[in-house]
């Protein structure tokens, strides 16, 4: 499977990734989100370069496929249905709400014609569940299947934020940030993109750094609690030059897309608390650089950050991050990322 962090330039075989990126570079607008080697469109075109897509094959996201399995035959026959959020990295234009001409026409269009899903707003009705699905899953016969969203946007909505300038940082295995903005901003070179959310925009990006590196370095839950109490949140870390990627990860997506980025986690200070402080500070620095990138690109000013994910439970880290971000930073009511 080609997951969210699959990079066609690094992982697609036999130069297929390079051919896909050359095709995208020749037709997609500058700084467009599909120009990232991890975009959905890049994966699809690299796949086509390996083995041309067949006449009966269709491009669908996981949520689209599951919705289709739940729908009645009448709804399913109208073709697979996707949503604005999942379709963004496939090239769907979330400002005009249609597939752009550069995607459906010319050489890219020749490869994708008849294979793209129909796109509707997230939460829009697709159709009623089938009798078989209703019986199997105990659903009401009149239950309506709707278009979905992405996991990170769902976490954002669950946090309860609703004001321009409000943001949510997910501190799970990886780091992701999203902020409500009055204007969209996009820059593939920085891994920045914008999702449409009603009349506003959800701007942000996702990094490969995150809490996974803490487990990799052997920090237990009890040790994290104990050592965090020893950290002076207002002091600079013992080792300020860390970049805390997992050791097996090569490449970064955000706040700067860099296929060659590798972990920097040395030298290791003698005190375990200083090592933890240096890692937490480094993750916080990536978060702060991410929000700074949104500001530089013209997004609405950052006003507040809520935190979800496993890292939200660390009070010392919360204080450290608030100092680095310069805005109120708190734990979200619902912290599952």
Short mmCIF file of C-alpha atoms in Angstrom, two decimals:
data_model
loop_
_atom_site.label_atom_id
_atom_site.label_comp_id
_atom_site.label_asym_id
_atom_site.label_seq_id
_atom_site.Cartn_x
_atom_site.Cartn_y
_atom_site.Cartn_z
CA UNK A 1 0.00 0.00 0.00
CA UNK A 2 1.12 3.55 -0.71
CA UNK A 3 0.50 5.44 2.49
CA UNK A 4 0.40 9.20 3.12
CA UNK A 5 4.19 9.46 3.42
CA UNK A 6 5.04 7.35 0.33
CA UNK A 7 7.34 9.51 -1.80
CA UNK A 8 7.33 8.60 -5.49
CA UNK A 9 10.76 10.15 -6.05
CA UNK A 10 12.30 7.89 -3.41
CA UNK A 11 10.16 4.78 -3.43
CA UNK A 12 8.54 4.25 -6.84
CA UNK A 13 10.60 1.74 -8.89
CA UNK A 14 12.45 2.12 -12.17
CA UNK A 15 12.30 5.92 -12.41
CA UNK A 16 8.48 5.90 -12.48
CA UNK A 17 8.35 8.53 -9.74
CA UNK A 18 10.56 10.90 -11.70
CA UNK A 19 8.39 10.46 -14.79
CA UNK A 20 5.29 11.21 -12.75
CA UNK A 21 6.83 14.34 -11.24
CA UNK A 22 8.04 15.55 -14.65
CA UNK A 23 4.47 15.25 -15.97
CA UNK A 24 3.07 17.14 -12.98
CA UNK A 25 5.75 19.83 -13.22
CA UNK A 26 4.88 20.41 -16.87
CA UNK A 27 1.18 21.02 -16.22
CA UNK A 28 0.31 21.81 -12.57
CA UNK A 29 0.44 25.46 -11.40
CA UNK A 30 3.52 26.62 -9.47
CA UNK A 31 3.52 25.70 -5.74
CA UNK A 32 0.40 23.51 -6.19
CA UNK A 33 -0.05 20.82 -3.54
CA UNK A 34 0.13 18.03 -6.17
CA UNK A 35 3.75 18.98 -6.88
CA UNK A 36 4.74 17.25 -3.63
CA UNK A 37 6.10 13.74 -4.33
CA UNK A 38 3.75 12.40 -1.63
CA UNK A 39 0.57 13.79 -3.26
CA UNK A 40 -2.23 11.49 -4.37
CA UNK A 41 -1.80 12.56 -7.98
CA UNK A 42 1.92 11.79 -7.87
CA UNK A 43 1.18 8.29 -6.56
CA UNK A 44 -1.47 7.66 -9.22
CA UNK A 45 0.75 8.82 -12.10
CA UNK A 46 3.74 6.85 -10.79
CA UNK A 47 1.48 3.78 -10.64
CA UNK A 48 0.40 4.43 -14.22
CA UNK A 49 4.06 4.72 -15.25
CA UNK A 50 4.71 1.28 -13.74
CA UNK A 51 1.67 -0.26 -15.38
CA UNK A 52 -0.84 1.79 -17.38
CA UNK A 53 -4.21 2.09 -15.65
CA UNK A 54 -6.76 -0.22 -17.21
CA UNK A 55 -10.10 0.79 -18.71
CA UNK A 56 -12.14 -0.59 -15.81
CA UNK A 57 -9.96 0.84 -13.02
CA UNK A 58 -11.08 3.83 -10.95
CA UNK A 59 -9.29 6.22 -8.58
CA UNK A 60 -10.89 6.27 -5.13
CA UNK A 61 -9.81 7.08 -1.59
CA UNK A 62 -10.43 4.69 1.29
CA UNK A 63 -13.44 6.71 2.50
CA UNK A 64 -14.92 6.75 -1.02
CA UNK A 65 -14.62 2.98 -1.34
CA UNK A 66 -16.19 2.26 2.04
CA UNK A 67 -19.09 4.63 1.34
CA UNK A 68 -19.72 2.87 -1.96
CA UNK A 69 -19.89 -0.51 -0.22
CA UNK A 70 -22.58 0.83 2.13
CA UNK A 71 -24.70 2.44 -0.58
CA UNK A 72 -27.67 1.08 -2.45
CA UNK A 73 -27.15 -0.03 -6.05
CA UNK A 74 -28.80 3.15 -7.32
CA UNK A 75 -26.31 5.35 -5.47
CA UNK A 76 -23.32 3.18 -6.33
CA UNK A 77 -24.15 3.24 -10.04
CA UNK A 78 -23.67 7.03 -10.08
CA UNK A 79 -19.89 6.37 -9.83
CA UNK A 80 -17.62 6.62 -6.82
CA UNK A 81 -18.11 9.80 -4.80
CA UNK A 82 -15.38 11.68 -2.93
CA UNK A 83 -15.24 14.91 -0.94
CA UNK A 84 -13.37 18.22 -1.14
CA UNK A 85 -10.95 17.21 1.62
CA UNK A 86 -9.82 13.82 0.35
CA UNK A 87 -9.73 15.02 -3.28
CA UNK A 88 -7.47 18.05 -2.64
CA UNK A 89 -4.19 16.20 -3.22
CA UNK A 90 -5.62 14.49 -6.27
CA UNK A 91 -5.79 17.94 -7.87
CA UNK A 92 -9.43 18.93 -7.26
CA UNK A 93 -9.75 22.74 -7.18
CA UNK A 94 -11.34 23.62 -3.84
CA UNK A 95 -11.82 27.25 -4.85
CA UNK A 96 -13.80 26.66 -8.07
CA UNK A 97 -15.11 23.27 -6.82
CA UNK A 98 -14.27 21.41 -9.99
CA UNK A 99 -11.40 19.50 -11.54
CA UNK A 100 -9.12 22.02 -13.30
CA UNK A 101 -8.47 21.93 -17.03
CA UNK A 102 -4.77 21.13 -16.58
CA UNK A 103 -5.84 17.91 -14.80
CA UNK A 104 -8.69 16.72 -17.03
CA UNK A 105 -7.21 17.91 -20.32
CA UNK A 106 -3.88 17.25 -22.01
CA UNK A 107 -1.52 14.37 -21.20
CA UNK A 108 -2.66 13.99 -17.56
CA UNK A 109 -6.30 13.98 -18.60
CA UNK A 110 -5.60 11.29 -21.17
CA UNK A 111 -4.45 9.00 -18.36
CA UNK A 112 -7.25 9.85 -15.91
CA UNK A 113 -10.26 10.23 -18.19
CA UNK A 114 -13.25 8.35 -16.81
CA UNK A 115 -11.35 7.31 -13.68
CA UNK A 116 -11.80 10.28 -11.31
CA UNK A 117 -14.44 10.21 -8.57
CA UNK A 118 -17.33 12.68 -8.49
CA UNK A 119 -16.63 15.23 -5.72
CA UNK A 120 -19.19 16.75 -3.35
CA UNK A 121 -18.95 18.72 -0.11
CA UNK A 122 -17.91 16.81 3.04
CA UNK A 123 -21.06 15.59 4.74
CA UNK A 124 -23.07 15.83 1.53
CA UNK A 125 -25.54 13.00 0.94
CA UNK A 126 -24.46 10.20 -1.41
CA UNK A 127 -27.50 7.96 -1.00
CA UNK A 128 -29.27 5.53 1.32
CA UNK A 129 -27.65 2.39 2.66
CA UNK A 130 -28.34 -0.84 0.86
CA UNK A 131 -30.65 -3.41 2.39
CA UNK A 132 -27.69 -5.77 2.80
CA UNK A 133 -25.60 -3.17 4.66
CA UNK A 134 -28.53 -2.20 6.89
CA UNK A 135 -29.09 -5.82 7.86
CA UNK A 136 -25.43 -6.65 8.40
CA UNK A 137 -24.57 -3.59 10.49
CA UNK A 138 -27.90 -3.01 12.21
CA UNK A 139 -28.56 0.31 10.45
CA UNK A 140 -31.94 1.91 9.87
CA UNK A 141 -33.23 1.44 6.34
CA UNK A 142 -33.50 5.22 5.90
CA UNK A 143 -29.89 5.81 7.02
CA UNK A 144 -28.09 8.16 4.62
CA UNK A 145 -24.45 7.64 3.60
CA UNK A 146 -22.56 10.93 3.34
CA UNK A 147 -19.24 12.05 1.91
CA UNK A 148 -16.41 11.90 4.41
CA UNK A 149 -13.35 13.92 5.39
CA UNK A 150 -9.78 13.21 6.53
CA UNK A 151 -8.75 12.03 9.97
CA UNK A 152 -6.82 15.20 10.82
CA UNK A 153 -9.70 17.47 9.79
CA UNK A 154 -12.06 15.36 11.89
CA UNK A 155 -9.72 15.83 14.87
CA UNK A 156 -9.73 19.58 14.20
CA UNK A 157 -13.53 19.74 14.14
CA UNK A 158 -13.78 17.64 17.31
CA UNK A 159 -11.62 20.19 19.16
CA UNK A 160 -14.46 22.72 18.99
CA UNK A 161 -12.49 25.65 17.57
CA UNK A 162 -14.47 28.00 15.35
CA UNK A 163 -12.75 31.41 15.21
CA UNK A 164 -10.33 32.71 12.59
CA UNK A 165 -6.80 32.37 13.98
CA UNK A 166 -7.69 29.33 16.10
CA UNK A 167 -5.39 26.37 15.46
CA UNK A 168 -5.00 22.75 16.46
CA UNK A 169 -1.67 20.95 16.76
CA UNK A 170 -1.80 17.16 16.73
CA UNK A 171 1.12 15.72 18.68
CA UNK A 172 0.86 12.04 17.82
CA UNK A 173 3.46 9.82 16.19
CA UNK A 174 3.90 12.72 13.79
CA UNK A 175 3.20 16.46 14.09
CA UNK A 176 0.35 18.12 12.19
CA UNK A 177 -0.95 21.69 12.43
CA UNK A 178 -4.13 23.26 11.10
CA UNK A 179 -5.49 26.78 11.50
CA UNK A 180 -8.69 28.56 10.47
CA UNK A 181 -7.88 31.33 8.01
CA UNK A 182 -9.91 33.79 5.97
CA UNK A 183 -7.64 33.18 2.98
CA UNK A 184 -6.11 30.00 1.53
CA UNK A 185 -2.34 29.56 1.28
CA UNK A 186 -0.43 26.89 -0.63
CA UNK A 187 3.24 26.14 -1.18
CA UNK A 188 4.35 22.64 -2.13
CA UNK A 189 7.98 23.56 -1.39
CA UNK A 190 6.98 24.01 2.25
CA UNK A 191 4.34 21.28 2.40
CA UNK A 192 1.61 23.87 3.02
CA UNK A 193 -1.92 23.37 1.71
CA UNK A 194 -5.46 24.64 2.37
CA UNK A 195 -8.72 22.76 2.80
CA UNK A 196 -12.04 24.47 2.23
CA UNK A 197 -14.17 24.57 5.39
CA UNK A 198 -17.45 26.36 4.75
CA UNK A 199 -16.59 29.97 3.96
CA UNK A 200 -13.19 29.70 5.68
CA UNK A 201 -9.98 27.78 5.01
CA UNK A 202 -8.15 25.20 7.04
CA UNK A 203 -4.47 25.87 6.36
CA UNK A 204 -1.54 23.83 7.57
CA UNK A 205 0.76 20.91 6.99
CA UNK A 206 2.13 17.71 8.50
CA UNK A 207 5.70 16.92 9.50
CA UNK A 208 7.43 13.57 9.90
CA UNK A 209 8.78 14.56 13.33
CA UNK A 210 6.68 13.70 16.35
CA UNK A 211 6.28 11.55 19.42
CA UNK A 212 7.32 8.34 17.65
CA UNK A 213 10.93 9.32 18.27
CA UNK A 214 10.32 9.29 22.05
CA UNK A 215 9.33 5.62 21.95
CA UNK A 216 12.26 4.90 19.66
CA UNK A 217 14.64 6.43 22.20
CA UNK A 218 13.22 4.22 24.96
CA UNK A 219 11.24 6.75 26.99
CA UNK A 220 8.47 4.97 28.94
CA UNK A 221 5.27 6.75 29.98
CA UNK A 222 6.42 6.83 33.62
CA UNK A 223 9.86 8.16 32.66
CA UNK A 224 8.32 10.90 30.53
CA UNK A 225 6.23 12.06 33.51
CA UNK A 226 9.17 11.95 35.93
CA UNK A 227 11.73 13.63 33.66
CA UNK A 228 9.31 16.32 32.46
CA UNK A 229 9.07 17.60 36.04
CA UNK A 230 12.84 18.24 35.94
CA UNK A 231 12.69 20.46 32.83
CA UNK A 232 13.03 24.23 33.13
CA UNK A 233 10.55 25.26 30.45
CA UNK A 234 12.06 28.75 30.18
CA UNK A 235 15.61 27.52 29.62
CA UNK A 236 17.24 26.67 26.30
CA UNK A 237 17.87 22.95 25.74
CA UNK A 238 21.26 21.35 26.28
CA UNK A 239 21.36 20.36 22.58
CA UNK A 240 19.55 22.98 20.43
CA UNK A 241 20.48 21.47 17.04
CA UNK A 242 18.29 18.37 17.01
CA UNK A 243 15.93 17.38 14.20
CA UNK A 244 13.92 14.52 15.75
CA UNK A 245 12.93 12.27 12.86
CA UNK A 246 12.66 8.53 13.50
CA UNK A 247 15.92 6.84 12.53
CA UNK A 248 14.35 4.89 9.65
CA UNK A 249 12.76 8.00 8.14
CA UNK A 250 14.51 9.80 5.30
CA UNK A 251 12.76 12.94 4.11
CA UNK A 252 10.54 15.69 5.46
CA UNK A 253 7.18 17.06 4.26
CA UNK A 254 6.65 20.23 6.32
CA UNK A 255 7.53 23.02 7.09
CA UNK A 256 10.10 22.44 4.35
CA UNK A 257 9.75 19.61 1.88
CA UNK A 258 13.13 17.87 1.76
CA UNK A 259 13.48 14.32 0.42
CA UNK A 260 16.96 14.02 1.90
CA UNK A 261 16.29 15.17 5.47
CA UNK A 262 17.55 12.76 8.16
CA UNK A 263 17.43 12.63 11.94
CA UNK A 264 19.83 14.63 14.10
CA UNK A 265 19.77 13.33 17.68
CA UNK A 266 23.37 13.64 18.77
CA UNK A 267 25.32 14.34 20.81
CA UNK A 268 23.29 12.84 23.65
CA UNK A 269 23.71 14.79 26.92
CA UNK A 270 24.65 12.83 30.09
CA UNK A 271 21.36 13.63 31.88
CA UNK A 272 18.28 11.84 30.52
CA UNK A 273 16.11 14.86 31.41
CA UNK A 274 18.30 17.09 29.23
CA UNK A 275 17.97 14.61 26.35
CA UNK A 276 14.17 14.71 26.67
CA UNK A 277 14.18 18.52 26.92
CA UNK A 278 16.23 18.76 23.72
CA UNK A 279 13.86 16.47 21.80
CA UNK A 280 10.68 18.20 23.00
CA UNK A 281 12.16 21.61 22.22
CA UNK A 282 13.13 20.45 18.72
CA UNK A 283 9.61 19.21 17.96
CA UNK A 284 8.26 22.52 19.29
CA UNK A 285 10.66 24.39 17.02
CA UNK A 286 9.28 22.56 13.96
CA UNK A 287 5.76 23.46 15.11
CA UNK A 288 6.69 27.13 15.53
CA UNK A 289 8.38 27.19 12.12
CA UNK A 290 5.23 25.70 10.62
CA UNK A 291 2.98 28.43 11.98
CA UNK A 292 5.55 31.04 10.91
CA UNK A 293 5.40 29.63 7.37
CA UNK A 294 1.62 30.09 7.31
CA UNK A 295 2.07 33.72 8.39
CA UNK A 296 4.72 34.37 5.73
CA UNK A 297 2.43 32.98 3.05
CA UNK A 298 -0.36 35.37 4.04
CA UNK A 299 -2.68 33.32 6.26
CA UNK A 300 -4.71 34.97 9.01
CA UNK A 301 -2.72 35.74 12.21
CA UNK A 302 -2.39 32.92 14.74
CA UNK A 303 -4.35 33.66 17.94
CA UNK A 304 -4.66 30.41 19.89
CA UNK A 305 -3.44 26.80 19.72
CA UNK A 306 -5.28 23.78 21.10
CA UNK A 307 -3.42 20.49 21.33
CA UNK A 308 -4.56 16.93 20.73
CA UNK A 309 -2.73 13.62 20.52
CA UNK A 310 -0.59 11.86 23.11
CA UNK A 311 1.71 14.86 23.55
CA UNK A 312 -1.20 16.96 24.82
CA UNK A 313 -0.90 15.33 28.26
CA UNK A 314 2.58 16.78 28.95
CA UNK A 315 2.12 20.02 30.93
CA UNK A 316 5.80 21.02 30.81
CA UNK A 317 5.84 20.65 27.04
CA UNK A 318 2.64 22.69 26.79
CA UNK A 319 4.28 25.57 28.69
CA UNK A 320 7.44 25.29 26.58
CA UNK A 321 5.45 25.39 23.35
CA UNK A 322 3.36 28.36 24.52
CA UNK A 323 6.56 30.32 25.12
CA UNK A 324 7.87 29.39 21.67
CA UNK A 325 4.59 30.12 19.84
CA UNK A 326 3.79 33.36 21.67
CA UNK A 327 0.03 32.67 21.85
CA UNK A 328 -2.21 30.90 24.40
CA UNK A 329 -1.68 27.15 24.10
CA UNK A 330 -3.91 24.61 25.82
CA UNK A 331 -5.18 21.05 25.75
CA UNK A 332 -8.21 20.36 23.56
CA UNK A 333 -11.31 18.98 25.27
CA UNK A 334 -11.06 15.89 23.06
CA UNK A 335 -7.40 14.93 22.66
CA UNK A 336 -7.53 11.86 20.40
CA UNK A 337 -5.58 12.72 17.25
#
